[in-house]
Coordinates of C-alpha atoms in Angstrom, one line a residue:
X27 CA 22.4 100.4 242.1
X28 CA 26.2 99.9 241.7
X29 CA 27.2 102.3 238.9
X30 CA 30.8 102.1 237.6
X31 CA 32.2 105.4 236.3
X32 CA 33.7 103.8 233.2
X33 CA 32.4 100.6 231.6
X34 CA 35.8 99.4 230.3
X35 CA 39.4 99.6 231.6
X36 CA 41.9 101.9 229.8
X37 CA 45.1 103.7 230.4
X38 CA 45.7 106.9 228.5
X39 CA 49.4 106.2 228.4
X40 CA 48.9 103.2 226.2
X41 CA 45.7 104.2 224.3
X42 CA 45.1 105.3 220.7
X43 CA 44.4 109.0 220.7
X44 CA 42.5 111.3 218.3
X45 CA 42.1 115.1 218.6
X46 CA 39.2 117.2 217.3
X47 CA 37.9 120.7 218.1
X48 CA 34.3 119.4 218.3
X49 CA 33.1 115.9 218.9
X50 CA 29.5 115.0 218.0
X51 CA 28.2 111.8 219.4
X52 CA 25.2 110.7 217.3
X53 CA 24.5 111.0 213.6
X54 CA 20.8 111.9 213.6
X55 CA 19.3 115.2 212.6
X56 CA 20.3 117.1 215.8
X57 CA 23.8 115.9 215.6
X58 CA 24.4 116.6 211.9
X59 CA 22.7 120.0 212.3
X60 CA 25.1 120.8 215.1
X61 CA 28.1 119.6 213.1
X62 CA 27.1 121.9 210.2
X63 CA 26.8 124.9 212.5
X64 CA 30.5 124.7 213.5
X65 CA 32.8 127.2 211.8
X66 CA 34.6 125.6 208.8
X67 CA 38.0 126.4 210.3
X68 CA 37.3 124.1 213.2
X69 CA 37.5 120.3 212.9
X70 CA 34.4 118.2 213.7
X71 CA 34.2 114.4 214.3
X72 CA 30.8 112.8 214.1
X73 CA 30.6 109.4 215.7
X74 CA 27.6 107.1 215.2
X75 CA 27.2 103.5 216.5
X76 CA 25.8 102.1 213.3
X77 CA 25.4 103.4 209.7
X78 CA 24.7 107.1 209.5
X79 CA 21.1 106.6 208.3
X80 CA 20.3 104.3 211.2
X81 CA 18.7 106.8 213.6
X82 CA 15.2 107.8 214.9
X83 CA 15.4 110.8 212.6
X84 CA 15.6 108.6 209.5
X85 CA 12.5 106.7 210.5
X86 CA 10.4 109.7 211.2
X87 CA 7.3 109.4 209.0
X88 CA 5.0 112.3 209.9
X89 CA 6.9 115.4 209.1
X90 CA 8.0 118.8 210.6
X91 CA 5.6 121.2 212.2
X92 CA 5.9 124.8 211.0
X93 CA 3.7 127.9 210.6
X94 CA 3.6 128.2 206.8
X95 CA -0.1 128.7 206.0
X96 CA -1.2 132.3 205.9
X97 CA -4.3 131.3 207.9
X98 CA -2.1 129.8 210.6
X99 CA -0.1 131.8 213.2
X100 CA 2.7 131.3 215.7
X101 CA 0.5 131.9 218.7
X102 CA -1.7 128.9 217.7
X103 CA 1.3 126.6 217.3
X104 CA 2.5 127.7 220.7
X105 CA -0.9 127.2 222.2
X106 CA -1.2 123.7 220.7
X107 CA 2.3 122.7 222.1
X108 CA 1.5 124.1 225.6
X109 CA -1.8 122.2 225.7
X110 CA -0.1 118.9 224.7
X111 CA 2.6 119.5 227.2
X112 CA 0.2 119.5 230.2
X113 CA 1.4 122.7 231.9
X114 CA 5.0 121.6 232.0
X115 CA 6.5 123.3 229.0
X116 CA 8.9 126.2 229.1
X117 CA 6.8 128.9 227.4
X118 CA 9.9 130.9 226.3
X119 CA 11.4 127.8 224.7
X120 CA 8.2 126.9 222.9
X121 CA 7.8 130.4 221.5
X122 CA 11.4 130.5 220.3
X123 CA 11.3 127.0 218.6
X124 CA 8.0 127.7 217.0
X125 CA 9.0 131.1 215.6
X126 CA 12.2 129.6 214.1
X127 CA 10.3 126.8 212.4
X128 CA 9.7 128.3 209.0
X129 CA 13.3 129.5 208.8
X130 CA 14.7 126.0 209.6
X131 CA 12.3 124.4 207.0
X132 CA 13.4 126.8 204.4
X133 CA 17.0 126.0 205.3
X134 CA 16.4 122.3 204.6
X135 CA 14.9 123.2 201.2
X136 CA 18.1 125.1 200.4
X137 CA 20.1 122.1 201.4
X138 CA 18.2 120.0 198.9
X139 CA 15.3 118.5 200.8
X140 CA 12.4 117.7 198.5
X141 CA 9.2 118.2 200.5
X142 CA 5.9 117.3 198.9
X143 CA 4.1 120.0 197.1
X144 CA 0.5 120.8 195.9
X145 CA 0.1 123.1 193.0
X146 CA 3.6 124.5 193.5
X147 CA 3.2 125.1 197.2
X148 CA 4.3 123.1 200.1
X149 CA 1.7 120.4 200.9
X150 CA 0.7 120.8 204.6
X151 CA -0.8 118.0 206.7
X152 CA -2.5 117.9 210.1
X153 CA -1.8 115.6 213.0
X154 CA -3.3 115.0 216.5
X155 CA -3.2 118.0 218.8
X156 CA -2.7 120.6 216.0
X157 CA -5.4 123.1 215.3
X158 CA -4.2 123.8 211.7
X159 CA -2.6 122.1 208.7
X160 CA 1.1 122.9 209.4
X161 CA 3.0 119.6 208.9
X162 CA 5.4 119.5 205.9
X163 CA 6.2 116.0 204.7
X164 CA 8.3 114.3 202.1
X165 CA 7.7 111.2 199.9
X166 CA 4.3 110.9 201.6
X167 CA 5.3 109.1 204.8
X168 CA 9.1 109.1 204.6
X169 CA 9.9 112.6 205.7
X170 CA 12.8 111.6 207.9
X171 CA 14.5 109.6 205.2
X172 CA 14.4 112.5 202.7
X173 CA 15.5 115.1 205.3
X174 CA 18.4 112.9 206.4
X175 CA 19.4 112.2 202.8
X176 CA 19.9 115.9 202.2
X177 CA 21.6 116.6 205.5
X178 CA 23.9 113.6 205.2
X179 CA 24.9 114.7 201.7
X180 CA 25.7 118.2 202.9
X181 CA 27.7 116.8 205.9
X182 CA 29.8 114.5 203.8
X183 CA 30.7 117.4 201.5
X184 CA 31.9 119.6 204.4
X185 CA 35.7 119.4 204.4
X186 CA 36.0 120.0 208.2
X187 CA 33.6 117.2 209.1
X188 CA 34.8 113.6 209.5
X189 CA 32.4 110.8 210.1
X190 CA 33.0 107.5 212.0
X191 CA 30.4 104.9 211.4
X192 CA 30.0 101.7 213.4
X193 CA 31.8 103.2 216.3
X194 CA 30.4 102.9 219.9
X195 CA 30.8 105.6 222.4
X196 CA 31.3 103.8 225.7
X197 CA 31.8 106.8 228.1
X198 CA 32.5 110.5 228.3
X199 CA 36.0 111.5 229.4
X200 CA 35.9 113.9 232.4
X201 CA 38.7 115.5 234.3
X202 CA 38.7 118.4 236.8
X203 CA 35.0 119.0 236.4
X204 CA 35.0 119.3 232.6
X205 CA 34.1 117.0 229.7
X206 CA 37.3 116.3 227.7
X207 CA 35.9 114.0 225.0
X208 CA 34.9 110.3 225.0
X209 CA 36.2 106.7 224.9
X210 CA 35.1 105.2 221.6
X211 CA 35.4 101.6 220.3
X212 CA 35.4 101.2 216.5
X213 CA 35.6 98.3 214.1
X214 CA 39.1 97.5 215.2
X215 CA 37.6 96.8 218.7
X216 CA 40.4 98.8 220.4
X217 CA 39.4 101.8 222.6
X218 CA 40.3 105.2 221.2
X219 CA 40.4 108.2 223.4
X220 CA 39.0 111.1 221.5
X221 CA 40.0 114.4 223.0
X222 CA 37.8 117.4 222.1
X223 CA 37.5 121.1 223.2
X224 CA 33.7 120.7 223.1
X225 CA 31.5 117.6 223.0
X226 CA 27.9 117.0 221.8
X227 CA 25.5 114.3 222.9
X228 CA 22.9 113.7 220.2
X229 CA 22.3 110.0 220.7
X230 CA 18.6 109.8 220.2
X231 CA 16.0 107.7 222.1
X232 CA 15.5 104.9 224.5
X233 CA 12.8 102.8 222.9
X234 CA 14.6 99.5 223.1
X235 CA 14.0 99.6 226.8
X236 CA 10.5 98.3 225.9
X237 CA 9.4 95.2 224.1
X238 CA 6.9 97.2 221.9
X239 CA 8.7 100.1 220.2
X240 CA 8.9 102.0 217.0
X241 CA 12.6 102.8 217.5
X242 CA 15.4 101.1 215.6
X243 CA 17.7 98.7 217.4
X244 CA 20.3 101.4 218.1
X245 CA 18.0 103.3 220.5
X246 CA 19.3 101.8 223.7
X247 CA 19.5 104.9 226.0
X248 CA 23.3 105.3 225.5
X249 CA 23.3 109.1 225.8
X250 CA 21.3 109.3 229.1
X251 CA 23.4 106.6 230.6
X252 CA 26.9 107.8 229.7
X253 CA 25.8 111.3 230.8
X254 CA 24.5 110.0 234.1
X255 CA 27.8 108.1 234.8
X256 CA 29.7 111.4 234.2
X257 CA 27.6 113.3 236.7
X258 CA 25.3 115.1 234.2
X259 CA 21.8 115.9 235.3
X260 CA 18.9 114.0 233.9
X261 CA 15.3 115.4 234.0
X262 CA 11.8 114.2 233.6
X263 CA 12.8 110.6 232.9
X264 CA 9.2 109.4 233.7
X265 CA 7.9 110.9 230.5
X266 CA 8.1 108.4 227.6
X267 CA 5.7 108.9 224.8
X268 CA 4.0 105.9 223.4
X269 CA 2.8 106.1 219.8
X270 CA -0.8 105.0 219.7
X271 CA -0.6 103.1 216.4
X272 CA 2.2 100.6 215.9
X273 CA 1.6 97.7 213.5
X274 CA 0.8 94.6 215.6
X275 CA 1.7 91.7 213.4
X276 CA 4.2 89.0 214.2
X277 CA 7.3 89.6 212.1
X278 CA 6.5 93.2 211.3
X279 CA 9.2 94.6 213.6
X280 CA 6.5 96.8 215.1
X281 CA 6.4 99.3 212.3
X282 CA 5.1 102.8 213.0
X283 CA 1.7 103.8 211.4
X284 CA 2.2 107.6 211.3
X285 CA -0.1 110.1 213.0
X286 CA -0.8 111.5 209.6
X287 CA -3.0 108.5 208.8
X288 CA -5.5 109.7 211.5
X289 CA -4.9 113.3 210.3
X290 CA -6.2 112.3 206.9
X291 CA -9.4 110.9 208.5
X292 CA -8.6 107.2 209.5
X293 CA -10.8 105.7 212.2
X294 CA -9.9 103.6 215.2
X295 CA -12.1 100.6 215.7
X296 CA -12.1 97.9 218.4
X297 CA -12.4 94.2 217.9
X298 CA -16.2 94.5 217.6
X299 CA -15.8 97.0 214.7
X300 CA -17.0 100.0 216.9
X301 CA -15.4 103.4 216.6
X302 CA -14.5 104.1 220.2
X303 CA -12.4 107.3 220.3
X304 CA -15.4 109.7 220.4
X305 CA -16.3 108.0 223.7
X306 CA -13.0 109.1 225.3
X307 CA -12.4 112.6 223.8
X308 CA -14.3 115.1 221.7
X309 CA -11.3 115.4 219.3
X310 CA -11.7 111.6 218.6
X311 CA -8.7 110.3 216.6
X312 CA -7.1 113.8 216.5
X313 CA -6.6 113.9 220.3
X314 CA -3.0 114.2 221.5
X315 CA -1.0 110.9 221.6
X316 CA -1.2 110.4 225.3
X317 CA -5.0 110.4 225.3
X318 CA -5.2 108.2 222.2
X319 CA -2.7 105.7 223.7
X320 CA -4.5 105.5 227.0
X321 CA -7.9 105.2 225.3
X322 CA -6.6 102.3 223.2
X323 CA -5.2 100.5 226.2
X324 CA -8.6 101.0 228.0
X325 CA -10.5 99.7 225.0
X326 CA -8.2 96.7 224.7
X327 CA -8.8 95.8 228.3
X328 CA -12.6 96.3 227.9
X329 CA -12.7 94.0 224.9
X330 CA -10.0 91.5 226.2
X331 CA -8.3 91.9 222.8
X332 CA -4.5 92.5 222.2
X333 CA -5.0 95.3 219.7
X334 CA -7.4 97.7 218.0
X335 CA -7.7 98.5 214.3
X336 CA -7.1 101.4 212.0
X337 CA -9.6 101.7 209.1
X338 CA -9.1 103.8 206.0
X339 CA -11.8 102.0 204.0
X340 CA -14.0 105.1 203.9
X341 CA -11.3 107.3 202.4
X342 CA -10.4 107.8 198.7
X343 CA -8.1 104.8 197.8
X344 CA -6.0 106.9 195.4
X345 CA -5.4 109.5 198.1
X346 CA -4.5 106.8 200.6
X347 CA -2.0 105.1 198.3
X348 CA -0.3 108.3 197.2
X349 CA -0.1 109.8 200.7
X350 CA 1.1 106.6 202.5
X351 CA 3.1 104.5 200.0
X352 CA 5.5 103.2 202.6
X353 CA 2.8 102.0 205.0
X354 CA 0.9 100.4 202.1
X355 CA 4.1 98.5 201.1
X356 CA 4.8 97.3 204.6
X357 CA 1.2 96.1 205.1
X358 CA 1.1 94.4 201.7
X359 CA 4.0 92.2 202.9
X360 CA 1.5 90.7 205.4
X361 CA -1.4 90.4 203.0
X362 CA -3.1 93.7 204.1
X363 CA -4.6 96.2 201.6
X364 CA -4.8 99.5 203.6
X365 CA -7.5 100.8 201.3
X366 CA -9.9 98.0 202.4
X367 CA -8.5 96.0 205.3
X368 CA -8.3 97.0 208.9
X369 CA -4.8 97.5 210.2
X370 CA -4.1 95.9 213.6
X371 CA -2.3 98.4 215.9
X372 CA -1.4 99.0 219.6
X373 CA 0.7 101.6 221.4
X374 CA 4.5 101.2 221.4
X375 CA 7.3 103.2 223.0
X376 CA 8.1 106.0 220.6
X377 CA 9.8 109.2 222.0
X378 CA 11.8 110.0 225.1
X379 CA 10.6 113.3 226.4
X380 CA 12.9 113.5 229.4
X381 CA 16.6 113.3 229.1
X382 CA 19.8 115.3 229.7
X383 CA 18.9 118.7 231.1
X384 CA 19.9 121.6 228.8
X385 CA 19.6 125.3 228.8
X386 CA 18.4 127.5 225.8
X387 CA 21.8 127.1 224.1
X388 CA 22.0 123.3 224.6
X389 CA 24.5 123.5 227.5
X390 CA 24.4 120.7 230.1
X391 CA 25.6 121.2 233.7
X392 CA 29.0 119.6 232.8
X393 CA 31.3 122.3 231.2
X394 CA 32.4 121.3 227.8
X395 CA 29.3 119.1 227.2
X396 CA 26.4 120.1 225.0
X397 CA 23.3 118.1 224.0
X398 CA 20.4 118.4 221.5
X399 CA 17.5 116.3 220.2
X400 CA 15.7 113.4 221.7
X401 CA 18.4 112.7 224.3
X402 CA 17.6 116.0 226.0
X403 CA 15.0 117.7 228.2
X404 CA 14.9 121.2 226.8
X405 CA 11.5 122.4 228.0
X406 CA 9.8 122.2 224.6
X407 CA 7.7 119.1 225.1
X408 CA 6.7 119.4 228.8
X409 CA 4.9 116.2 229.8
X410 CA 3.9 115.2 226.2
X411 CA 5.4 115.9 222.8
X412 CA 3.1 117.5 220.2
X413 CA 3.3 115.5 217.0
X414 CA 6.0 116.6 214.5
X415 CA 7.7 119.0 217.0
X416 CA 10.7 116.6 217.4
X417 CA 12.5 117.1 214.1
X418 CA 11.9 120.8 214.6
X419 CA 13.5 120.7 218.0
X420 CA 16.5 118.9 216.6
X421 CA 17.0 121.5 213.9
X422 CA 16.7 124.5 216.2
X423 CA 18.7 123.2 219.1
X424 CA 21.3 121.6 216.9
X425 CA 21.9 124.9 215.1
X426 CA 22.0 127.1 218.3
X427 CA 24.1 124.6 220.3
X428 CA 26.5 124.1 217.3
X429 CA 27.0 127.8 216.9
X430 CA 27.6 128.3 220.7
X431 CA 30.0 125.3 221.0
X432 CA 31.8 126.6 217.9
X433 CA 32.4 129.9 219.6
X434 CA 33.5 128.2 222.8
X435 CA 36.0 126.0 220.9
X436 CA 37.4 129.0 218.9
X437 CA 37.8 131.1 222.1
X438 CA 39.5 128.3 224.1
X439 CA 43.1 127.3 224.2
X440 CA 44.5 126.4 220.8
X441 CA 46.8 123.6 222.0
X442 CA 45.1 120.3 222.8
X443 CA 46.7 117.7 225.0
X444 CA 45.9 114.1 226.1
X445 CA 45.4 113.9 229.9
X446 CA 46.5 111.0 232.0
X447 CA 43.4 109.1 233.0
X448 CA 43.4 105.4 234.0
X449 CA 40.5 103.1 234.7
X450 CA 41.5 99.7 236.3
X451 CA 39.8 96.5 235.3
X452 CA 37.1 95.1 237.6
X453 CA 36.8 91.5 238.6
X454 CA 34.9 89.4 236.2
X455 CA 31.7 87.8 237.4
X456 CA 30.3 84.6 236.1
X457 CA 29.2 84.7 232.4
X458 CA 25.5 84.9 231.6
X459 CA 23.2 85.2 228.7
X460 CA 23.1 88.9 227.7
X461 CA 20.2 88.4 225.2
X462 CA 18.0 86.7 227.8
X463 CA 18.5 89.5 230.4
X464 CA 17.7 92.1 227.7
X465 CA 14.5 90.3 226.7
X466 CA 13.5 90.0 230.3
X467 CA 14.1 93.7 231.0
X468 CA 12.1 94.8 227.9
X469 CA 9.2 92.5 228.9
X470 CA 9.3 93.8 232.4
X471 CA 9.2 97.5 231.3
X472 CA 6.4 96.9 228.9
X473 CA 4.2 95.2 231.6
X474 CA 4.9 97.5 234.5
X475 CA 6.2 100.8 233.2
X476 CA 4.1 101.2 230.1
X477 CA 1.1 103.4 229.1
X478 CA -0.6 102.7 232.4
X479 CA 1.3 102.4 235.7
X480 CA 0.7 102.1 239.5
X481 CA 2.8 102.0 242.6
X482 CA 2.8 98.2 243.0
X483 CA 3.9 97.6 239.5
X484 CA 6.6 100.3 239.6
X485 CA 7.9 99.0 242.9
X486 CA 8.1 95.5 241.4
X487 CA 9.9 96.8 238.4
X488 CA 12.4 98.7 240.5
X489 CA 13.2 95.6 242.5
X490 CA 13.7 93.4 239.5
X491 CA 15.9 96.0 237.8
X492 CA 18.0 96.1 241.0
X493 CA 18.2 92.3 240.9
X494 CA 19.4 92.4 237.3
X495 CA 21.9 95.2 238.0
X496 CA 23.5 93.4 240.9
X497 CA 25.3 91.1 238.6
X498 CA 25.1 93.0 235.2
X499 CA 26.6 96.3 236.3
X500 CA 29.5 94.8 238.1
X501 CA 30.5 92.7 235.1
X502 CA 33.3 93.8 232.8
X503 CA 32.1 93.5 229.3
X504 CA 34.2 93.7 226.1
X505 CA 31.4 94.0 223.6
X506 CA 28.7 96.5 222.4
X507 CA 26.0 94.0 223.4
X508 CA 27.1 94.1 227.0
X509 CA 27.6 97.8 227.2
X510 CA 24.2 98.4 225.7
X511 CA 22.6 96.1 228.3
X512 CA 24.3 98.1 231.1
X513 CA 23.0 101.3 229.5
X514 CA 19.5 99.9 229.2
X515 CA 19.4 98.9 232.8
X516 CA 20.7 102.3 234.0
X517 CA 18.1 104.2 231.8
X518 CA 15.3 101.8 232.9
X519 CA 16.2 102.4 236.5
X520 CA 16.1 106.2 236.1
X521 CA 12.7 106.0 234.3
X522 CA 11.1 103.7 236.8
X523 CA 12.3 105.6 239.9
X524 CA 11.0 108.9 238.4
X525 CA 7.7 107.3 237.5
X526 CA 7.3 105.9 241.0
X527 CA 8.1 109.3 242.6
X528 CA 5.6 111.3 240.5
X529 CA 2.3 110.6 242.3
X530 CA -0.1 112.0 239.7
X531 CA -1.1 111.6 236.1
X532 CA 0.2 114.2 233.6
X533 CA 0.7 114.0 229.9
X534 CA 2.2 110.6 228.9
X535 CA 2.7 109.6 232.6
X536 CA -0.5 107.9 233.7
X537 CA -0.8 106.4 237.2
X538 CA -4.0 104.4 237.7
X539 CA -3.6 104.9 241.5
X540 CA -3.2 108.7 241.1
X541 CA -5.3 109.3 238.0
X542 CA -5.7 113.1 238.4
X543 CA -3.4 116.0 237.7
X544 CA -1.9 117.5 240.9
X545 CA -0.8 121.0 240.0
X546 CA -0.3 122.0 243.6
X547 CA 2.4 119.4 244.3
X548 CA 3.6 118.1 240.9
X549 CA 3.6 120.9 238.4
X550 CA 7.4 120.6 238.4
X551 CA 10.3 118.8 237.0
X552 CA 12.2 115.9 238.5
X553 CA 16.0 115.8 238.2
X554 CA 18.3 112.8 238.8
X555 CA 22.1 113.1 239.2
X556 CA 25.0 111.1 240.6
X557 CA 27.8 112.8 242.5
X558 CA 31.1 112.2 240.8
X559 CA 34.4 113.1 242.5
X560 CA 37.8 112.5 241.0
X561 CA 36.4 110.5 238.1
X562 CA 34.5 108.0 240.3
X563 CA 31.0 107.9 241.6
X564 CA 30.6 109.0 245.2
X565 CA 27.0 107.9 245.4
X566 CA 25.5 105.2 243.3
X567 CA 21.8 105.8 244.1
X568 CA 19.5 108.0 241.9
X569 CA 18.9 111.4 243.5
X570 CA 15.3 112.3 242.6
X571 CA 14.1 115.7 243.7
X572 CA 11.4 118.1 242.4
X573 CA 12.5 121.4 241.0
X574 CA 10.4 124.3 239.8
X575 CA 13.1 125.7 237.4
X576 CA 12.0 126.7 233.9
X577 CA 8.3 126.3 234.4
X578 CA 6.5 129.4 233.1
X579 CA 3.1 130.3 234.7
X580 CA 0.3 129.1 232.5
X581 CA -3.4 129.3 232.8
X582 CA -5.6 126.2 232.8
X583 CA -6.7 127.0 229.3
X584 CA -3.2 126.6 228.0

């Protein structure tokens, strides 16, 4: 694949410049938590491509996992996470994040988050893969919205934090082996070179690579793509989690039906009305998401039906409506009463487990660049994310990385300068329909790189992505839609290449032609990285190689 270093031409001698101590790219929970961790005497600029509330964090329904019940314990939460992660978690990372959970939840409460309570105590729910009730939630099924409300309010009140909304980060600025900031295009449609002592990538997920996804339209893999073009290492890009239960009704925008619905006792039924999950796993509907998703796809194939159904009809209607008011309202728009009617669902792309490789402090392999949240591969999730661990990861890594970057910015040179960097314009290729290519890519990924994969399909997907890229990546766009398409193609290529290389089934990665786990050869991470020299790619092909870094020994019972 031809991979240009920068997607648009610029000349720093004629550009608009902005200086800040810390630049945060992304306005979700991880990004804002990082921004709030920076010392108040340092300037912070948060850049988000849409409105501040338009992020995966805001749409999170289920909640935040934390050991808050006296009958629960850290070791059990750690064990549940390791089991879901299919022997690919970093045990030290898991232990650290889990033990910080209660403190981070209490911090959110101090910042004004109103979690749901029962008799004056935090109400705790249970989701698939968890052995105890440990999920705090807000407004029933709108936890992300309430958490983001409180964190956004705090961020807007911080005198050292500026926020740019509707500003698209096109590329990272690099010079002499260090990240220097980013090229950003705002509402004036003119590139601004933002120079920063330290830069954060907190850009969220990649769900828009697929046709069926719970992610908002902004989740186009921008973070992984701009990092890759800058020579930053990506890891485990084959691991994309599909949420088992996405509302499958034309016009519904593929709304998420939270895991907590099954946690409260909902049943999954096939088109014949049979409850099928006990046939696939002893944990039935409370099995981890990868197992439930694969079981649903198998049952859909067995019944030749495009979806399965969630049923809450056997539960107390008052409990259902009070616990899931958002889902009830969404379904009501399509004539469904969730207390009596079956809800049509099928798996949809939900959470990117792989991403930018980071260490325990959120550092990437590019000096001056940090990352946190869904855009990263930290070692917490392994090969499959345990439900409601994602917001927890964003909080913990956002806090630690923000504090570490703050120290680095304070200890570095006080004077900031704009460096001379120039990117010449490329030749324009013939115009084409951006929307049509995007739809074709999403359909391709859904068919061949979805819940179930095999070598023939992945090879076909790789070839088609290369065909698209031959004319898309060489084109010089001047719009967000074009840059997003290039990012989608680059991220899709990384995901497909990694999935083809991993010849086993583990966690969310299921290969029908290699259906078993292969611990002898594949209990390892895969990394992908481009060589960049002098600001330009030396090699345009993905470098995929197994590494055994950060994999703690675990028993088969873990």
